[in-house]
């Protein structure tokens, strides 16, 4: 398997939902990766659509950057609906 | 032969084909060339066994007696088994397994397509359900034919060798006998001779892409459908039937 | 602000039940412990396919045959999930398999025992999978994210394994004397190896404390073993079979069953390679891998050719 690359598998569990990461597997090519994903990750009706991508093409953010990346979003309360006070009689908005 | 008798034999042939093929594929479980393919072969084995159960249950209805699916699978002798010879051939190696599977899958697919139009509603329904599974089987074995045929010199050689040996078992798939004729006339069964051209076309085009050669010979092994098998089936059944035969009447 | 060192920060995350993910910093020993444990677990799944596969062709009904195949297939899938979890720690599956085949890596010793009768299929489901589930449920909360996620998936899928085993035994116990004899015999052979699956006694398990601190482990070997004995003895009663342990007795004071001493000499003998089937199991795995080499190579060669052709066609 030295030459069978690792693939990440993403599964859409039902129509209307996002593809979600399910796991990984080895396959010689994309076709085989999709078939293997079907055989390995949808044995119990877990999916209706499969994406595969070779793991080496995934670029990830660095955990060290976590603070700089994600904390600043913490204090932007004005992005959330509850930030805005509205009169009681307004039932739905 | 009555229509009823013909239908029973017909259904048992279909059942035995998938039961025995599923059995052979099951032998790979835990021993596959790579984990992902081990899992894939077991999936196909499970499809086959599931289909076999549907057919056996229908056979019991046709007979109208109190027989279970297991009575058919576990209590008939080789002489009363009617599967095609190709499905009982040993796994030998992955090339052999793939070629056996591919030859049968393409036939099976074409056959089920026709069977899904059968006047016999039950058979049509079973075929309808099976055809989805078999579509995938065709793709799986077909892809492997390409990979191994057009892979390395070693894999090509092994594939060609397997083809040369298994080829002589393909002719039997298209032989019509009395059972087939009776049911064809009733619009229940499938015209096997009619499938041959299409099968040959699909297989030879695919083999061409895979750089593999179809043998010239037209001579064919036959007999499985009438209960005359290769020496392998006796051993398969000896294993398979060991418990029910040793402990008659026991529930498992 | 007080400087905390990176190892303290790591421990603080663990204490706060924050999962560790592949790219996060982790102590080298944490990584090594995980690699060893998850790899052993993965190896156990795929070697564990063999004793059951031994009965596929002899399964006595089509329903049982399908269930057995599906169960063994699940084990292959679980091996695959676990190997994938190890790969997130930077070790490829090939390397792990090399270690398995060379005898360097270990796997659960239980799979070095032979499956002699059909009752063994039920007993493995009931006892071996039962013990495995006992071990695995706490692992779903393991501090390492990929391992924890693999275990969640595995536990979900395994829920039918133990039930099918127990149901198989129940059916046989309602049957003939010959069938009942097979069940009791299987119990006699599998009971001690099954309760050994939880590993050495806590006093002889030097890594437990560190693993608990890192929340790789949540319970000690003896805690899990006791829990297993307590539930399994009751299940044996329902089946109507005897647990082969003369020292087994309910201890009112402790609220647990007391049970006899495991034969640790035998346990270590099997771990070291001298069990009834160690050689066969390894040879079977190695043979499957070696015989599969040409298949894997061919698929790679074909994939290369195909991508080259596509590039030429696009140019």
XYZ file of C-alpha atoms in Angstrom:
660
model
C 0.000 0.000 0.000
C 3.062 2.199 -0.056
C 1.547 3.762 -3.139
C -2.104 3.698 -2.173
C -2.699 7.177 -0.840
C -4.893 8.072 2.109
C -8.273 9.666 1.346
C -10.666 11.592 3.540
C -14.302 10.626 3.202
C -17.247 12.981 3.504
C -20.793 11.682 3.573
C -24.134 13.380 3.043
C -26.475 11.428 5.264
C -29.631 12.742 3.673
C -30.820 15.142 1.062
C -30.511 18.739 2.215
C -27.683 18.170 4.693
C -23.996 18.971 4.360
C -21.379 16.378 3.621
C -19.711 15.597 6.920
C -16.310 14.054 7.518
C -16.783 10.340 8.197
C -13.234 9.027 8.289
C -10.483 7.968 5.972
C -9.283 5.007 3.948
C -6.679 3.900 1.430
C -7.336 3.601 -2.301
C -5.303 3.593 -5.476
C -7.452 6.190 -7.225
C -10.518 8.376 -6.744
C -12.878 5.841 -8.249
C -11.713 3.162 -5.869
C -11.810 5.607 -2.985
C -15.482 6.310 -3.637
C -16.290 2.621 -3.937
C -14.348 1.803 -0.785
C -16.071 4.641 1.032
C -19.399 3.201 -0.020
C -18.419 -0.238 1.224
C -16.806 0.915 4.429
C -18.754 3.949 5.580
C -22.302 3.410 4.317
C -22.944 -0.195 5.332
C -25.859 0.880 7.482
C -27.584 3.411 5.273
C -25.438 6.248 6.530
C -25.308 8.088 3.242
C -26.724 9.132 -0.071
C -23.729 10.994 -1.424
C -19.982 10.669 -1.005
C -17.071 13.036 -1.445
C -13.497 11.867 -1.270
C -10.356 13.946 -1.314
C -6.774 12.848 -1.040
C -5.652 13.696 2.452
C -2.534 15.466 1.206
C -4.706 18.145 -0.418
C -6.293 19.162 2.838
C -4.776 22.288 4.331
C -5.626 22.980 7.911
C -5.369 25.956 10.192
C -2.760 25.709 12.900
C -3.796 25.028 16.466
C -1.251 27.696 17.561
C -3.249 30.257 15.630
C -6.456 29.289 17.348
C -6.468 32.359 19.587
C -5.738 34.860 16.854
C -8.072 33.134 14.431
C -11.162 32.507 16.429
C -11.201 34.516 19.632
C -11.823 37.867 17.934
C -15.224 36.594 16.830
C -16.125 36.226 20.490
C -16.670 39.900 21.193
C -18.750 40.764 18.162
C -22.016 40.365 19.963
C -23.731 42.725 17.530
C -23.643 39.878 15.000
C -26.238 37.984 17.023
C -29.955 38.748 17.062
C -30.207 38.824 20.848
C -27.969 41.927 20.885
C -30.890 44.052 19.768
C -33.587 44.876 22.268
C -37.061 45.138 20.883
C -40.409 45.892 22.529
C -42.343 42.955 24.006
C -45.412 43.422 21.829
C -43.329 42.615 18.771
C -43.799 38.844 18.911
C -41.773 37.539 16.009
C -38.805 39.109 14.379
C -42.597 -31.461 -17.013
C -45.352 -29.255 -15.650
C -45.030 -25.496 -15.524
C -44.957 -25.776 -11.734
C -42.066 -28.227 -11.776
C -40.192 -26.103 -14.256
C -40.708 -22.982 -12.170
C -39.419 -24.669 -9.033
C -36.294 -25.853 -10.789
C -35.808 -22.436 -12.334
C -36.019 -20.684 -8.989
C -33.664 -23.174 -7.374
C -31.120 -22.573 -10.120
C -31.212 -18.874 -9.470
C -31.002 -19.430 -5.741
C -28.144 -21.902 -5.966
C -26.140 -19.584 -8.230
C -26.070 -16.807 -5.691
C -25.895 -19.034 -2.658
C -22.787 -20.802 -3.927
C -21.155 -17.638 -5.237
C -21.830 -15.947 -1.893
C -20.303 -18.952 -0.182
C -17.144 -18.699 -2.258
C -16.834 -14.963 -1.660
C -17.319 -15.587 2.039
C -14.161 -17.676 1.990
C -12.209 -14.489 1.341
C -13.444 -12.853 4.515
C -10.443 -12.061 6.700
C -7.986 -12.967 3.944
C -8.418 -10.202 1.339
C -5.490 -8.455 -0.345
C -6.232 -5.222 1.506
C -8.713 -4.405 4.239
C -10.907 -2.203 2.055
C -11.356 -4.974 -0.517
C -11.937 -7.598 2.149
C -14.903 -5.496 3.215
C -16.053 -5.015 -0.388
C -16.082 -8.749 -1.114
C -18.057 -9.454 2.028
C -20.620 -6.887 0.924
C -21.080 -8.750 -2.323
C -21.243 -12.072 -0.495
C -23.988 -10.656 1.705
C -25.917 -9.403 -1.310
C -25.708 -12.858 -2.854
C -26.847 -14.654 0.264
C -29.711 -12.208 0.670
C -30.845 -12.858 -2.886
C -30.546 -16.611 -2.374
C -32.803 -16.417 0.657
C -35.446 -14.585 -1.348
C -35.402 -17.254 -4.037
C -35.434 -20.177 -1.588
C -38.362 -18.672 0.263
C -40.179 -18.371 -3.021
C -39.315 -21.978 -3.879
C -41.011 -23.057 -0.681
C -44.136 -21.139 -1.696
C -44.126 -22.775 -5.110
C -43.900 -26.215 -3.572
C -46.596 -25.247 -1.118
C -45.134 -27.462 1.558
C -43.588 -26.706 4.862
C -39.995 -26.234 3.726
C -37.714 -23.458 4.899
C -35.008 -21.639 2.992
C -32.509 -23.700 4.954
C -34.066 -27.005 3.958
C -33.227 -26.131 0.383
C -29.734 -24.872 1.078
C -28.694 -27.442 3.624
C -30.497 -30.656 2.855
C -30.098 -31.152 -0.873
C -27.351 -33.294 -2.367
C -25.030 -32.101 -5.113
C -27.170 -33.927 -7.671
C -30.094 -31.728 -6.667
C -28.104 -28.516 -6.783
C -28.606 -26.594 -10.018
C -26.129 -23.727 -9.981
C -23.924 -22.873 -12.939
C -20.504 -24.475 -12.802
C -18.742 -21.130 -12.906
C -19.902 -20.002 -9.466
C -18.552 -23.090 -7.713
C -15.032 -22.708 -9.116
C -12.474 -22.086 -6.345
C -11.269 -18.592 -5.421
C -7.708 -19.605 -6.164
C -6.331 -16.058 -6.263
C -7.720 -12.544 -6.587
C -7.485 -12.596 -10.400
C -9.459 -15.798 -10.580
C -12.044 -14.438 -8.188
C -12.399 -11.223 -10.167
C -12.741 -12.949 -13.535
C -15.305 -15.410 -12.178
C -17.193 -12.520 -10.641
C -17.050 -10.341 -13.718
C -18.202 -13.062 -16.126
C -21.107 -13.862 -13.855
C -21.943 -10.258 -12.913
C -22.397 -9.117 -16.502
C -24.559 -12.153 -17.245
C -26.457 -11.698 -13.994
C -27.133 -8.055 -14.737
C -28.453 -8.719 -18.251
C -30.469 -11.654 -16.972
C -32.094 -9.717 -14.133
C -32.975 -6.877 -16.465
C -35.080 -9.310 -18.470
C -36.350 -11.159 -15.428
C -37.702 -7.937 -13.969
C -40.240 -8.034 -16.831
C -41.300 -11.566 -15.972
C -44.981 -12.373 -15.896
C -44.289 -14.014 -12.558
C -44.711 -11.082 -10.200
C -42.645 -12.566 -7.406
C -39.684 -13.256 -9.656
C -39.968 -9.811 -11.192
C -39.940 -8.251 -7.731
C -36.897 -10.222 -6.598
C -35.096 -9.255 -9.811
C -36.023 -5.620 -9.378
C -34.469 -5.582 -5.951
C -31.398 -7.594 -6.924
C -30.600 -5.517 -9.957
C -29.461 -2.537 -7.896
C -27.016 -4.721 -6.028
C -25.786 -6.396 -9.172
C -25.256 -3.069 -10.924
C -22.732 -2.310 -8.226
C -21.169 -5.771 -8.466
C -20.609 -5.210 -12.194
C -18.918 -1.926 -11.520
C -16.737 -3.369 -8.788
C -15.559 -6.416 -10.711
C -15.374 -4.447 -13.962
C -13.089 -1.834 -12.397
C -10.850 -4.575 -11.064
C -10.676 -6.194 -14.502
C -9.242 -2.914 -15.790
C -6.841 -2.435 -12.915
C -5.462 -5.934 -13.031
C -5.578 -6.377 -16.790
C -3.847 -3.094 -17.461
C -1.859 -2.944 -14.217
C 1.496 -4.716 -14.067
C 2.891 -7.567 -16.156
C 2.278 -9.940 -13.274
C -1.330 -8.933 -12.813
C -1.960 -9.054 -16.539
C -0.546 -12.554 -16.735
C -2.605 -13.768 -13.808
C -5.753 -12.300 -15.302
C -5.161 -13.802 -18.699
C -4.523 -17.165 -17.097
C -7.748 -16.956 -15.109
C -9.675 -15.950 -18.219
C -8.297 -18.852 -20.224
C -9.426 -21.317 -17.606
C -12.755 -19.796 -16.633
C -13.789 -19.033 -20.187
C -14.949 -22.603 -20.733
C -17.478 -22.147 -17.939
C -19.176 -19.149 -19.533
C -21.004 -20.989 -22.313
C -23.278 -22.744 -19.839
C -24.851 -19.423 -18.861
C -26.523 -19.217 -22.261
C -27.675 -22.816 -22.709
C -31.431 -23.346 -22.833
C -32.948 -26.615 -21.686
C -36.512 -27.843 -21.250
C -37.014 -25.798 -18.075
C -35.907 -22.613 -19.796
C -38.059 -23.320 -22.842
C -41.223 -23.958 -20.859
C -40.850 -20.775 -18.863
C -39.831 -18.699 -21.828
C -43.031 -19.748 -23.541
C -44.986 -18.698 -20.443
C -43.211 -15.317 -20.495
C -41.845 -16.099 -17.032
C -38.285 -17.009 -17.933
C -35.542 -15.321 -19.903
C -34.301 -16.029 -23.419
C -30.720 -16.957 -22.558
C -29.558 -17.318 -26.131
C -30.679 -13.762 -26.705
C -28.409 -12.524 -23.916
C -25.282 -14.015 -25.372
C -24.527 -11.384 -28.013
C -24.887 -8.493 -25.628
C -22.833 -10.229 -22.979
C -20.093 -10.946 -25.480
C -20.101 -7.368 -26.684
C -19.808 -5.891 -23.204
C -17.150 -8.355 -22.096
C -15.013 -8.112 -25.202
C -15.050 -4.317 -25.239
C -14.155 -4.220 -21.598
C -11.387 -6.776 -22.038
C -10.028 -4.786 -24.918
C -9.757 -1.738 -22.695
C -8.099 -3.929 -20.084
C -5.635 -5.254 -22.719
C -6.934 -8.773 -22.150
C -7.747 -11.360 -24.798
C -10.822 -13.538 -25.108
C -9.996 -17.154 -25.884
C -10.928 -18.530 -29.279
C -12.467 -21.786 -28.170
C -16.216 -22.146 -28.243
C -16.226 -25.449 -26.387
C -18.007 -25.228 -23.099
C -18.325 -27.076 -19.821
C -21.889 -27.830 -18.890
C -24.110 -29.821 -16.557
C -24.462 -27.683 -13.442
C -28.004 -26.632 -14.252
C -29.011 -30.289 -14.421
C -27.204 -31.286 -11.236
C -23.960 -32.555 -12.734
C -21.187 -30.525 -11.183
C -17.465 -30.167 -11.031
C -15.756 -31.960 -8.164
C -15.731 -28.749 -6.163
C -19.398 -28.608 -5.263
C -19.276 -31.773 -3.172
C -16.693 -30.190 -0.911
C -18.570 -26.917 -0.685
C -21.697 -28.733 0.438
C -19.784 -31.034 2.780
C -18.634 -27.954 4.678
C -21.827 -26.033 4.354
C -24.190 -28.828 5.325
C -22.066 -30.418 8.013
C -24.024 -29.191 11.038
C -27.598 -29.677 9.798
C -26.680 -33.091 8.420
C -24.851 -34.255 11.545
C -27.589 -33.113 13.907
C -30.815 -33.645 11.968
C -33.778 -31.630 13.147
C -31.764 -29.313 15.384
C -32.564 -25.624 15.465
C -29.632 -23.273 15.118
C 0.887 36.680 34.119
C 2.306 33.380 35.243
C 4.061 31.375 32.577
C 2.706 27.851 32.437
C 4.708 25.293 30.589
C 3.274 23.559 27.589
C 2.934 20.217 29.344
C 0.855 21.808 32.114
C -1.346 23.445 29.513
C -1.811 20.078 27.863
C -2.808 18.485 31.150
C -5.131 21.383 31.888
C -6.943 20.748 28.609
C -7.297 17.088 29.467
C -8.580 17.907 32.919
C -11.122 20.247 31.381
C -12.264 17.389 29.096
C -11.094 19.219 25.983
C -10.216 16.725 23.267
C -6.721 16.606 21.840
C -6.671 16.755 18.041
C -3.936 15.546 15.656
C -2.182 18.851 15.110
C -2.292 19.892 18.754
C 0.857 19.727 20.788
C 1.131 16.559 22.837
C 3.837 14.962 24.943
C 5.858 12.413 23.067
C 4.927 9.674 25.515
C 1.215 10.481 25.075
C 1.631 10.067 21.321
C 3.584 6.840 21.741
C 1.107 5.397 24.211
C -1.749 6.139 21.842
C 0.023 4.692 18.837
C 0.757 1.507 20.736
C -2.718 1.166 22.188
C -4.715 2.040 19.065
C -2.494 -0.120 16.858
C -2.931 -3.070 19.216
C -6.624 -2.461 19.127
C -6.647 -2.317 15.300
C -4.564 -5.491 15.041
C -6.966 -7.223 17.427
C -9.867 -6.374 15.150
C -8.315 -7.854 12.029
C -6.704 -10.863 13.665
C -10.022 -11.300 15.453
C -11.687 -11.835 12.100
C -9.858 -15.143 11.683
C -11.281 -17.355 14.432
C -14.793 -16.449 13.344
C -14.037 -16.662 9.631
C -13.120 -20.257 10.408
C -16.865 -21.003 10.633
C -18.317 -18.944 7.778
C -18.508 -21.867 5.378
C -20.045 -24.059 8.070
C -22.665 -21.668 9.417
C -25.741 -23.866 9.850
C -28.408 -21.511 8.457
C -28.415 -18.770 5.863
C -29.540 -16.251 8.451
C -26.635 -17.166 10.733
C -24.237 -17.092 7.814
C -25.300 -13.575 6.872
C -25.083 -12.385 10.485
C -21.658 -13.929 10.942
C -20.348 -12.420 7.710
C -21.735 -9.017 8.621
C -20.173 -9.213 12.058
C -16.740 -10.197 10.778
C -16.996 -7.514 8.131
C -17.702 -4.973 10.867
C -14.517 -6.079 12.575
C -12.621 -5.362 9.367
C -14.268 -1.948 9.264
C -13.328 -1.317 12.881
C -9.748 -2.265 12.167
C -9.815 0.216 9.345
C -11.219 3.057 11.486
C -8.572 2.373 14.091
C -5.679 2.211 11.647
C -6.934 5.539 10.322
C -6.872 6.960 13.836
C -3.234 5.892 14.188
C -2.417 7.529 10.861
C -3.468 10.874 12.332
C -0.555 10.400 14.729
C 1.888 10.102 11.870
C 2.298 6.350 11.453
C 1.160 4.691 8.242
C -0.891 1.531 8.152
C 1.863 -0.276 6.230
C 4.331 0.279 9.042
C 1.852 -0.999 11.585
C 1.178 -4.104 9.507
C 4.900 -4.746 9.188
C 5.129 -4.680 12.963
C 2.197 -7.058 13.252
C 3.621 -9.476 10.715
C 7.088 -9.460 12.250
C 5.583 -10.362 15.614
C 6.730 -7.108 17.180
C 3.250 -5.684 17.671
C 0.759 -7.298 20.007
C -2.949 -7.939 19.710
C -5.538 -9.310 22.056
C -4.483 -12.804 23.109
C -8.022 -14.114 23.051
C -7.787 -14.562 19.289
C -5.013 -17.083 19.710
C -7.506 -19.655 20.896
C -9.149 -22.027 18.408
C -12.833 -22.049 17.457
C -13.771 -25.705 17.757
C -17.554 -25.841 17.541
C -20.397 -23.679 16.290
C -21.137 -22.695 19.890
C -17.840 -20.805 19.814
C -19.463 -18.312 17.433
C -22.084 -17.517 20.034
C -19.608 -17.512 22.878
C -17.253 -15.138 21.115
C -20.137 -12.749 20.487
C -21.352 -12.984 24.042
C -18.124 -13.106 26.069
C -15.411 -11.709 23.840
C -17.475 -8.927 22.321
C -19.090 -8.390 25.699
C -15.695 -7.848 27.294
C -14.583 -5.719 24.370
C -17.654 -3.494 24.688
C -16.999 -3.101 28.416
C -13.523 -1.904 27.503
C -14.605 0.233 24.588
C -17.482 2.239 25.972
C -15.212 4.304 28.243
C -12.856 4.737 25.279
C -15.573 6.734 23.515
C -14.632 9.474 26.004
C -10.903 9.058 25.425
C -9.024 12.353 25.368
C -7.684 11.851 21.847
C -10.315 13.051 19.375
C -9.790 10.648 16.442
C -9.647 7.615 18.766
C -12.725 8.743 20.607
C -14.652 9.298 17.369
C -13.592 5.914 15.992
C -14.742 4.282 19.219
C -18.129 5.977 19.090
C -18.678 4.601 15.623
C -17.414 1.177 16.635
C -19.576 0.944 19.750
C -22.634 1.903 17.748
C -21.952 -0.807 15.200
C -20.979 -3.421 17.741
C -24.219 -3.305 19.600
C -25.599 -6.156 17.512
C -22.547 -8.366 17.920
C -23.097 -9.378 21.483
C -26.829 -9.790 21.036
C -26.454 -12.094 18.052
C -23.993 -14.215 20.018
C -26.236 -14.508 23.020
C -29.269 -15.272 20.870
C -27.293 -17.988 19.093
C -26.456 -19.603 22.432
C -30.014 -19.286 23.704
C -31.228 -21.094 20.603
C -28.734 -23.896 21.128
C -29.631 -24.174 24.820
C -33.246 -24.777 23.826
C -32.078 -27.594 21.559
C -30.650 -31.069 21.937
C -28.188 -32.421 24.499
C -25.484 -32.327 21.851
C -26.077 -28.614 21.347
C -26.136 -27.888 25.086
C -22.900 -29.767 25.487
C -21.287 -27.584 22.825
C -22.404 -24.428 24.628
C -21.114 -25.509 28.032
C -17.877 -26.691 26.498
C -17.413 -23.370 24.726
C -18.048 -21.569 28.003
C -15.450 -23.742 29.725
C -12.846 -22.888 27.112
C -13.583 -19.191 26.659
C -14.423 -17.948 30.150
C -10.906 -17.547 31.510
C -9.388 -16.118 28.337
C -12.344 -13.702 28.197
C -11.849 -12.297 31.674
C -8.114 -12.102 30.985
C -8.907 -9.687 28.172
C -8.980 -6.800 30.617
C -5.256 -7.244 31.127
C -3.071 -7.797 34.192
C -4.227 -6.932 37.687
C -3.916 -3.260 38.538
C -0.924 -3.915 40.779
C 0.920 -5.348 37.787
C -0.159 -2.732 35.291
C 2.456 0.008 35.477
C 1.053 2.215 32.704
C -2.464 2.448 34.055
C -1.894 5.476 36.300
C -0.435 7.616 33.513
C -3.104 6.522 31.033
C -5.824 7.398 33.529
C -4.247 10.802 34.123
C -4.268 11.416 30.382
C -7.810 10.115 30.157
C -6.844 7.542 27.591
C -8.178 5.082 30.114
C -11.107 5.826 32.395
C -11.258 2.686 34.502
C -8.613 0.271 35.695
C -8.345 -3.293 34.406
C -9.702 -4.765 37.614
C -12.633 -2.374 37.761
C -13.704 -3.323 34.266
C -13.138 -7.020 34.899
C -15.307 -6.916 38.008
C -18.057 -5.148 36.130
C -17.899 -7.743 33.381
C -18.016 -10.681 35.782
C -20.972 -9.195 37.634
C -23.156 -8.812 34.550
C -21.996 -11.938 32.759
C -22.666 -14.318 35.620
C -26.300 -13.263 35.597
C -26.482 -13.786 31.832
C -24.988 -17.273 32.246
C -27.783 -18.108 34.684
C -30.405 -17.112 32.134
C -28.685 -19.314 29.585
C -28.584 -22.165 32.067
C -24.872 -22.831 31.910
C -22.189 -23.005 34.552
C -19.340 -20.567 34.942
C -16.218 -22.729 35.200
C -14.919 -21.152 38.400
C -15.361 -22.969 41.733
C -14.422 -19.800 43.600
C -17.170 -17.728 42.057
C -19.415 -16.468 44.851
C -21.603 -13.447 45.493
C -20.029 -11.202 48.096
C -22.838 -9.426 49.893
C -20.494 -7.013 51.584
C -18.756 -5.858 48.432
C -21.894 -6.047 46.322
C -19.884 -7.917 43.719
C -18.988 -11.442 42.732
C -15.726 -12.809 44.061
C -13.947 -14.934 41.535
C -10.893 -17.141 41.211
C -7.375 -16.327 40.206
C -6.609 -16.056 36.506
C -3.772 -18.250 35.340
C -1.359 -15.432 34.547
C 1.396 -17.800 33.497
C -0.777 -19.017 30.670
C -1.788 -15.442 29.865
C 1.817 -14.286 29.487
C 2.758 -17.387 27.572
C 0.086 -16.616 24.974
C 1.017 -12.927 24.902
C 4.602 -13.899 24.200
C 3.563 -16.001 21.225
C 3.070 -19.462 22.640
C -0.680 -19.915 22.492
C -2.558 -22.615 20.613
C -3.053 -20.526 17.450
C -0.543 -17.637 17.574
C 1.486 -19.031 14.727
C -1.522 -19.820 12.525
C -3.113 -16.437 13.064
C 0.025 -14.501 12.208
C 0.766 -16.740 9.251
C -2.753 -16.223 7.904
C -2.490 -12.434 8.179
C 0.954 -12.393 6.669
C -0.085 -14.680 3.871
C -3.100 -12.505 3.001
C -0.854 -9.462 2.894
C 1.945 -11.076 0.897
C -0.424 -12.719 -1.560
C -2.154 -9.372 -1.977
C 1.035 -7.501 -2.877
C 0.654 -7.969 -6.620
C -2.953 -6.764 -6.433
C -2.002 -3.587 -4.602
C 0.900 -2.971 -6.970
C -1.289 -3.491 -10.022
C -3.884 -1.031 -8.765
C -1.176 1.572 -8.166
C 0.339 0.985 -11.578
C -3.065 1.317 -13.212
C -3.840 4.513 -11.301
C -0.529 5.973 -12.499
C -1.206 5.032 -16.089
C -4.678 6.460 -15.931
C -3.596 9.783 -14.520
C -0.802 10.057 -17.082
C -3.261 9.348 -19.889
C -5.624 11.962 -18.551
C -2.807 14.496 -18.435
C -1.771 13.690 -21.995
C -5.368 13.949 -23.170
C -5.755 17.312 -21.457
C -2.487 18.667 -22.905
